[in-house]
PDB file of C-alpha atoms in Angstrom:
ATOM      1  CA  MET A   1     -19.787  -7.907  -3.680  1.00  0.00           C
ATOM      2  CA  MET A   2     -22.408  -6.123  -1.540  1.00  0.00           C
ATOM      3  CA  TRP A   3     -24.117  -9.484  -0.919  1.00  0.00           C
ATOM      4  CA  LYS A   4     -21.009 -10.835   0.865  1.00  0.00           C
ATOM      5  CA  VAL A   5     -21.204  -7.966   3.350  1.00  0.00           C
ATOM      6  CA  LEU A   6     -24.926  -8.292   3.992  1.00  0.00           C
ATOM      7  CA  VAL A   7     -25.106 -12.030   4.589  1.00  0.00           C
ATOM      8  CA  PRO A   8     -22.798 -12.138   7.647  1.00  0.00           C
ATOM      9  CA  LEU A   9     -24.499  -9.115   9.161  1.00  0.00           C
ATOM     10  CA  VAL A  10     -27.940 -10.672   8.821  1.00  0.00           C
ATOM     11  CA  LEU A  11     -26.656 -13.893  10.398  1.00  0.00           C
ATOM     12  CA  VAL A  12     -25.346 -11.981  13.408  1.00  0.00           C
ATOM     13  CA  TRP A  13     -28.688 -10.250  13.800  1.00  0.00           C
ATOM     14  CA  VAL A  14     -30.698 -13.471  13.536  1.00  0.00           C
ATOM     15  CA  SER A  15     -28.516 -15.897  15.509  1.00  0.00           C
ATOM     16  CA  PRO A  16     -25.684 -14.522  17.629  1.00  0.00           C
ATOM     17  CA  VAL A  17     -22.857 -16.999  18.226  1.00  0.00           C
ATOM     18  CA  SER A  18     -21.129 -17.205  21.585  1.00  0.00           C
ATOM     19  CA  CYS A  19     -17.353 -16.824  21.793  1.00  0.00           C
ATOM     20  CA  ASN A  20     -15.411 -19.410  23.761  1.00  0.00           C
ATOM     21  CA  ASN A  21     -11.971 -17.830  23.416  1.00  0.00           C
ATOM     22  CA  ALA A  22     -12.822 -14.224  24.261  1.00  0.00           C
ATOM     23  CA  THR A  23     -14.860 -12.251  26.700  1.00  0.00           C
ATOM     24  CA  ARG A  24     -18.228 -11.394  25.214  1.00  0.00           C
ATOM     25  CA  LEU A  25     -19.039  -7.688  25.298  1.00  0.00           C
ATOM     26  CA  GLU A  26     -21.817  -6.569  27.605  1.00  0.00           C
ATOM     27  CA  GLU A  27     -24.994  -5.196  26.115  1.00  0.00           C
ATOM     28  CA  VAL A  28     -24.737  -1.477  25.564  1.00  0.00           C
ATOM     29  CA  ASP A  29     -27.703   0.703  26.418  1.00  0.00           C
ATOM     30  CA  ASP A  30     -28.861   2.739  23.396  1.00  0.00           C
ATOM     31  CA  ASP A  31     -28.856   5.924  25.496  1.00  0.00           C
ATOM     32  CA  SER A  32     -25.220   5.509  26.532  1.00  0.00           C
ATOM     33  CA  GLY A  33     -23.746   6.893  23.306  1.00  0.00           C
ATOM     34  CA  ASP A  34     -21.356   3.931  23.053  1.00  0.00           C
ATOM     35  CA  GLU A  35     -20.712   2.583  19.594  1.00  0.00           C
ATOM     36  CA  LEU A  36     -20.128  -1.107  18.963  1.00  0.00           C
ATOM     37  CA  LEU A  37     -17.403  -2.097  16.538  1.00  0.00           C
ATOM     38  CA  LEU A  38     -17.855  -5.318  14.598  1.00  0.00           C
ATOM     39  CA  CYS A  39     -15.510  -7.676  12.802  1.00  0.00           C
ATOM     40  CA  ARG A  40     -15.800  -6.597   9.161  1.00  0.00           C
ATOM     41  CA  SER A  41     -15.606 -10.229   8.004  1.00  0.00           C
ATOM     42  CA  CYS A  42     -18.361 -11.827  10.094  1.00  0.00           C
ATOM     43  CA  GLY A  43     -20.115  -9.089  12.097  1.00  0.00           C
ATOM     44  CA  LEU A  44     -19.130 -10.286  15.587  1.00  0.00           C
ATOM     45  CA  GLU A  45     -19.087  -7.537  18.253  1.00  0.00           C
ATOM     46  CA  VAL A  46     -15.408  -7.103  19.112  1.00  0.00           C
ATOM     47  CA  ALA A  47     -15.077  -3.691  20.770  1.00  0.00           C
ATOM     48  CA  THR A  48     -17.023  -0.755  22.121  1.00  0.00           C
ATOM     49  CA  SER A  49     -16.144   2.925  21.998  1.00  0.00           C
ATOM     50  CA  ARG A  50     -16.144   3.177  25.803  1.00  0.00           C
ATOM     51  CA  ASP A  51     -13.067   0.915  25.834  1.00  0.00           C
ATOM     52  CA  LEU A  52     -11.013   3.211  23.600  1.00  0.00           C
ATOM     53  CA  GLN A  53      -7.734   3.964  25.364  1.00  0.00           C
ATOM     54  CA  PHE A  54      -5.171   5.920  23.399  1.00  0.00           C
ATOM     55  CA  VAL A  55      -1.645   4.559  23.835  1.00  0.00           C
ATOM     56  CA  ALA A  56       0.867   6.764  22.021  1.00  0.00           C
ATOM     57  CA  SER A  57       3.856   5.189  20.335  1.00  0.00           C
ATOM     58  CA  PRO A  58       7.047   6.983  19.291  1.00  0.00           C
ATOM     59  CA  LEU A  59       7.306   4.441  16.447  1.00  0.00           C
ATOM     60  CA  ALA A  60       4.089   5.520  14.715  1.00  0.00           C
ATOM     61  CA  LEU A  61       4.636   6.884  11.216  1.00  0.00           C
ATOM     62  CA  ARG A  62       1.702   9.225  11.706  1.00  0.00           C
ATOM     63  CA  GLN A  63      -0.857  10.092  14.339  1.00  0.00           C
ATOM     64  CA  SER A  64      -4.165  11.711  13.444  1.00  0.00           C
ATOM     65  CA  ASN A  65      -7.600  12.322  14.854  1.00  0.00           C
ATOM     66  CA  ASP A  66      -9.993  10.548  12.520  1.00  0.00           C
ATOM     67  CA  THR A  67     -13.766  10.302  12.515  1.00  0.00           C
ATOM     68  CA  VAL A  68     -13.916   6.555  12.912  1.00  0.00           C
ATOM     69  CA  ILE A  69     -16.579   6.010  15.536  1.00  0.00           C
ATOM     70  CA  GLY A  70     -19.840   7.765  14.800  1.00  0.00           C
ATOM     71  CA  GLU A  71     -19.270  11.511  14.899  1.00  0.00           C
ATOM     72  CA  ARG A  72     -16.350  11.261  17.349  1.00  0.00           C
ATOM     73  CA  ARG A  73     -12.823  12.065  16.320  1.00  0.00           C
ATOM     74  CA  VAL A  74     -10.488   9.511  17.867  1.00  0.00           C
ATOM     75  CA  PRO A  75      -6.689   9.228  17.801  1.00  0.00           C
ATOM     76  CA  ALA A  76      -5.427   6.728  15.245  1.00  0.00           C
ATOM     77  CA  GLN A  77      -1.825   5.775  14.527  1.00  0.00           C
ATOM     78  CA  LEU A  78      -0.202   4.449  11.360  1.00  0.00           C
ATOM     79  CA  PHE A  79       2.451   1.722  11.603  1.00  0.00           C
ATOM     80  CA  GLN A  80       4.503  -0.251   9.111  1.00  0.00           C
ATOM     81  CA  ASN A  81       5.729  -3.814   9.618  1.00  0.00           C
ATOM     82  CA  LEU A  82       8.995  -5.324   8.358  1.00  0.00           C
ATOM     83  CA  GLN A  83       7.318  -6.490   5.144  1.00  0.00           C
ATOM     84  CA  GLY A  84       6.275  -2.918   4.338  1.00  0.00           C
ATOM     85  CA  LEU A  85       2.572  -3.426   5.094  1.00  0.00           C
ATOM     86  CA  ARG A  86       0.913  -0.440   6.762  1.00  0.00           C
ATOM     87  CA  PHE A  87      -1.808  -0.597   9.393  1.00  0.00           C
ATOM     88  CA  GLN A  88      -3.882   2.218  10.858  1.00  0.00           C
ATOM     89  CA  LEU A  89      -4.695   1.278  14.454  1.00  0.00           C
ATOM     90  CA  LEU A  90      -6.979   2.255  17.314  1.00  0.00           C
ATOM     91  CA  THR A  91      -6.001   1.174  20.824  1.00  0.00           C
ATOM     92  CA  PHE A  92      -8.503  -0.251  23.308  1.00  0.00           C
ATOM     93  CA  LYS A  93      -8.357  -1.237  26.967  1.00  0.00           C
ATOM     94  CA  ARG A  94     -10.084  -4.467  26.022  1.00  0.00           C
ATOM     95  CA  ALA A  95     -11.621  -6.191  23.025  1.00  0.00           C
ATOM     96  CA  ALA A  96     -13.330  -9.532  22.444  1.00  0.00           C
ATOM     97  CA  VAL A  97     -10.500 -11.113  20.468  1.00  0.00           C
ATOM     98  CA  HIS A  98      -8.604 -14.391  20.578  1.00  0.00           C
ATOM     99  CA  LYS A  99      -4.973 -13.847  21.598  1.00  0.00           C
ATOM    100  CA  HIS A 100      -2.400 -16.166  20.032  1.00  0.00           C
ATOM    101  CA  TRP A 101       0.290 -16.718  22.669  1.00  0.00           C
ATOM    102  CA  PRO A 102       3.242 -16.681  23.126  1.00  0.00           C
ATOM    103  CA  ALA A 103       3.871 -12.955  23.217  1.00  0.00           C
ATOM    104  CA  ASP A 104       6.938 -11.670  21.364  1.00  0.00           C
ATOM    105  CA  GLU A 105       8.925  -8.580  22.309  1.00  0.00           C
ATOM    106  CA  GLN A 106      10.839  -8.313  19.011  1.00  0.00           C
ATOM    107  CA  PHE A 107       9.732  -5.646  16.539  1.00  0.00           C
ATOM    108  CA  SER A 108       7.079  -4.237  18.874  1.00  0.00           C
ATOM    109  CA  TRP A 109       5.488  -0.931  17.849  1.00  0.00           C
ATOM    110  CA  PHE A 110       5.041  -0.088  21.531  1.00  0.00           C
ATOM    111  CA  PRO A 111       8.407  -0.018  23.364  1.00  0.00           C
ATOM    112  CA  GLY A 112       8.357  -1.955  26.630  1.00  0.00           C
ATOM    113  CA  HIS A 113       5.510  -4.178  25.418  1.00  0.00           C
ATOM    114  CA  SER A 114       5.383  -7.650  23.893  1.00  0.00           C
ATOM    115  CA  TRP A 115       2.746  -8.424  21.304  1.00  0.00           C
ATOM    116  CA  THR A 116       0.645 -11.333  20.139  1.00  0.00           C
ATOM    117  CA  VAL A 117      -1.688 -11.599  17.159  1.00  0.00           C
ATOM    118  CA  ALA A 118      -5.377 -10.932  17.893  1.00  0.00           C
ATOM    119  CA  THR A 119      -8.030 -12.585  15.732  1.00  0.00           C
ATOM    120  CA  CYS A 120     -11.811 -12.730  15.603  1.00  0.00           C
ATOM    121  CA  PRO A 121     -13.020 -15.602  17.820  1.00  0.00           C
ATOM    122  CA  ARG A 122     -15.708 -16.511  15.275  1.00  0.00           C
ATOM    123  CA  CYS A 123     -14.135 -16.256  11.797  1.00  0.00           C
ATOM    124  CA  HIS A 124     -10.433 -16.101  12.782  1.00  0.00           C
ATOM    125  CA  SER A 125      -9.767 -12.960  10.721  1.00  0.00           C
ATOM    126  CA  HIS A 126      -6.692 -11.021  11.789  1.00  0.00           C
ATOM    127  CA  LEU A 127      -8.014  -7.938  13.623  1.00  0.00           C
ATOM    128  CA  GLY A 128      -4.845  -6.595  15.246  1.00  0.00           C
ATOM    129  CA  TRP A 129      -2.514  -7.262  18.166  1.00  0.00           C
ATOM    130  CA  SER A 130      -2.640  -7.537  21.948  1.00  0.00           C
ATOM    131  CA  PHE A 131       0.125  -5.891  23.990  1.00  0.00           C
ATOM    132  CA  GLN A 132       1.435  -6.686  27.470  1.00  0.00           C
ATOM    133  CA  PRO A 133       4.517  -5.546  29.418  1.00  0.00           C
ATOM    134  CA  ASN A 134       7.812  -7.192  28.371  1.00  0.00           C
ATOM    135  CA  ILE A 135       8.451  -8.325  31.946  1.00  0.00           C
ATOM    136  CA  TRP A 136       5.349 -10.553  31.886  1.00  0.00           C
ATOM    137  CA  PRO A 137       5.577 -14.259  30.980  1.00  0.00           C
ATOM    138  CA  GLN A 138       4.965 -15.138  27.316  1.00  0.00           C
ATOM    139  CA  TYR A 139       1.676 -16.852  28.219  1.00  0.00           C
ATOM    140  CA  VAL A 140      -0.999 -15.202  30.377  1.00  0.00           C
ATOM    141  CA  THR A 141      -4.655 -15.938  30.961  1.00  0.00           C
ATOM    142  CA  ASP A 142      -7.375 -13.793  29.452  1.00  0.00           C
ATOM    143  CA  LYS A 143      -8.391 -12.827  32.984  1.00  0.00           C
ATOM    144  CA  GLU A 144      -4.869 -11.605  33.841  1.00  0.00           C
ATOM    145  CA  PHE A 145      -4.774  -9.648  30.597  1.00  0.00           C
ATOM    146  CA  GLU A 146      -8.208  -8.056  31.077  1.00  0.00           C
ATOM    147  CA  GLU A 147      -7.639  -7.077  34.721  1.00  0.00           C
ATOM    148  CA  SER A 148      -4.302  -5.335  34.175  1.00  0.00           C
ATOM    149  CA  GLU A 149      -3.940  -1.585  33.677  1.00  0.00           C
ATOM    150  CA  GLU A 150      -0.776  -2.231  31.626  1.00  0.00           C
ATOM    151  CA  THR A 151      -2.328  -4.201  28.766  1.00  0.00           C
ATOM    152  CA  PHE A 152      -4.164  -3.041  25.660  1.00  0.00           C
ATOM    153  CA  VAL A 153      -5.355  -4.175  22.247  1.00  0.00           C
ATOM    154  CA  ALA A 154      -4.561  -2.411  18.963  1.00  0.00           C
ATOM    155  CA  LEU A 155      -7.174  -3.065  16.272  1.00  0.00           C
ATOM    156  CA  ILE A 156      -6.832  -2.393  12.544  1.00  0.00           C
ATOM    157  CA  ILE A 157      -9.392   0.222  11.509  1.00  0.00           C
ATOM    158  CA  ASP A 158      -9.986  -1.341   8.078  1.00  0.00           C
ATOM    159  CA  ARG A 159     -10.927  -4.664   9.704  1.00  0.00           C
ATOM    160  CA  LEU A 160     -13.718  -3.085  11.801  1.00  0.00           C
ATOM    161  CA  LEU A 161     -17.231  -1.974  10.958  1.00  0.00           C
ATOM    162  CA  GLN A 162     -19.367   0.421  12.991  1.00  0.00           C
ATOM    163  CA  GLU A 163     -22.604  -1.152  14.169  1.00  0.00           C
ATOM    164  CA  ASN A 164     -24.598   1.974  13.282  1.00  0.00           C
ATOM    165  CA  PHE A 165     -23.205   1.917   9.743  1.00  0.00           C
ATOM    166  CA  ALA A 166     -23.832  -1.815   9.399  1.00  0.00           C
ATOM    167  CA  ALA A 167     -27.473  -1.286  10.411  1.00  0.00           C
ATOM    168  CA  THR A 168     -27.928   1.088   7.465  1.00  0.00           C
ATOM    169  CA  LEU A 169     -26.840  -1.689   5.096  1.00  0.00           C
ATOM    170  CA  LEU A 170     -29.596  -4.049   6.191  1.00  0.00           C
ATOM    171  CA  MET A 171     -32.857  -4.005   4.325  1.00  0.00           C
ATOM    172  CA  VAL A 172     -36.103  -5.379   5.736  1.00  0.00           C
ATOM    173  CA  PRO A 173     -37.525  -7.974   3.331  1.00  0.00           C
ATOM    174  CA  LYS A 174     -40.857  -7.002   1.774  1.00  0.00           C
ATOM    175  CA  SER A 175     -42.531 -10.023   3.390  1.00  0.00           C
ATOM    176  CA  TYR A 176     -41.819  -8.502   6.855  1.00  0.00           C
ATOM    177  CA  ARG A 177     -43.218  -5.076   6.061  1.00  0.00           C
ATOM    178  CA  SER A 178     -46.819  -4.301   6.978  1.00  0.00           C
TER     179      SER A 178
END
């Protein structure tokens, strides 16, 4: 089981893949204190801690401050869908995800916002949802979404992996050691 986690992470480290359907995250300076969050399935960089933007919802089953990103405690919310599945979410101003339009305003966890499924641009794993105001058209460009102050992305905590934690999982092969 551990091998399945290590292989994608090594592939990301050796040969990064570009994302056509999402904005690639900028390089983060090591001194900045920003933490990169990766897709747990393939290791693609999907979000950074500097883009965290808490958006409270009255429909959350629970809100808590969890240590999810490094040593920082960040606000997370628990939601349940119509099928009874529960998701603990973090909200971000932006994330490098593929948005599956059209947006739907029914059953939204954030009143006044329509949602669309957000997936990893590389492996297509479901990572969360993107939210935009209900008054917007069902289809918008990534640029319109990214530039608006009214949009956000809610990512499922269990589908993310901290870059710093992932780095501790990697072992340097003996042939590379001096």
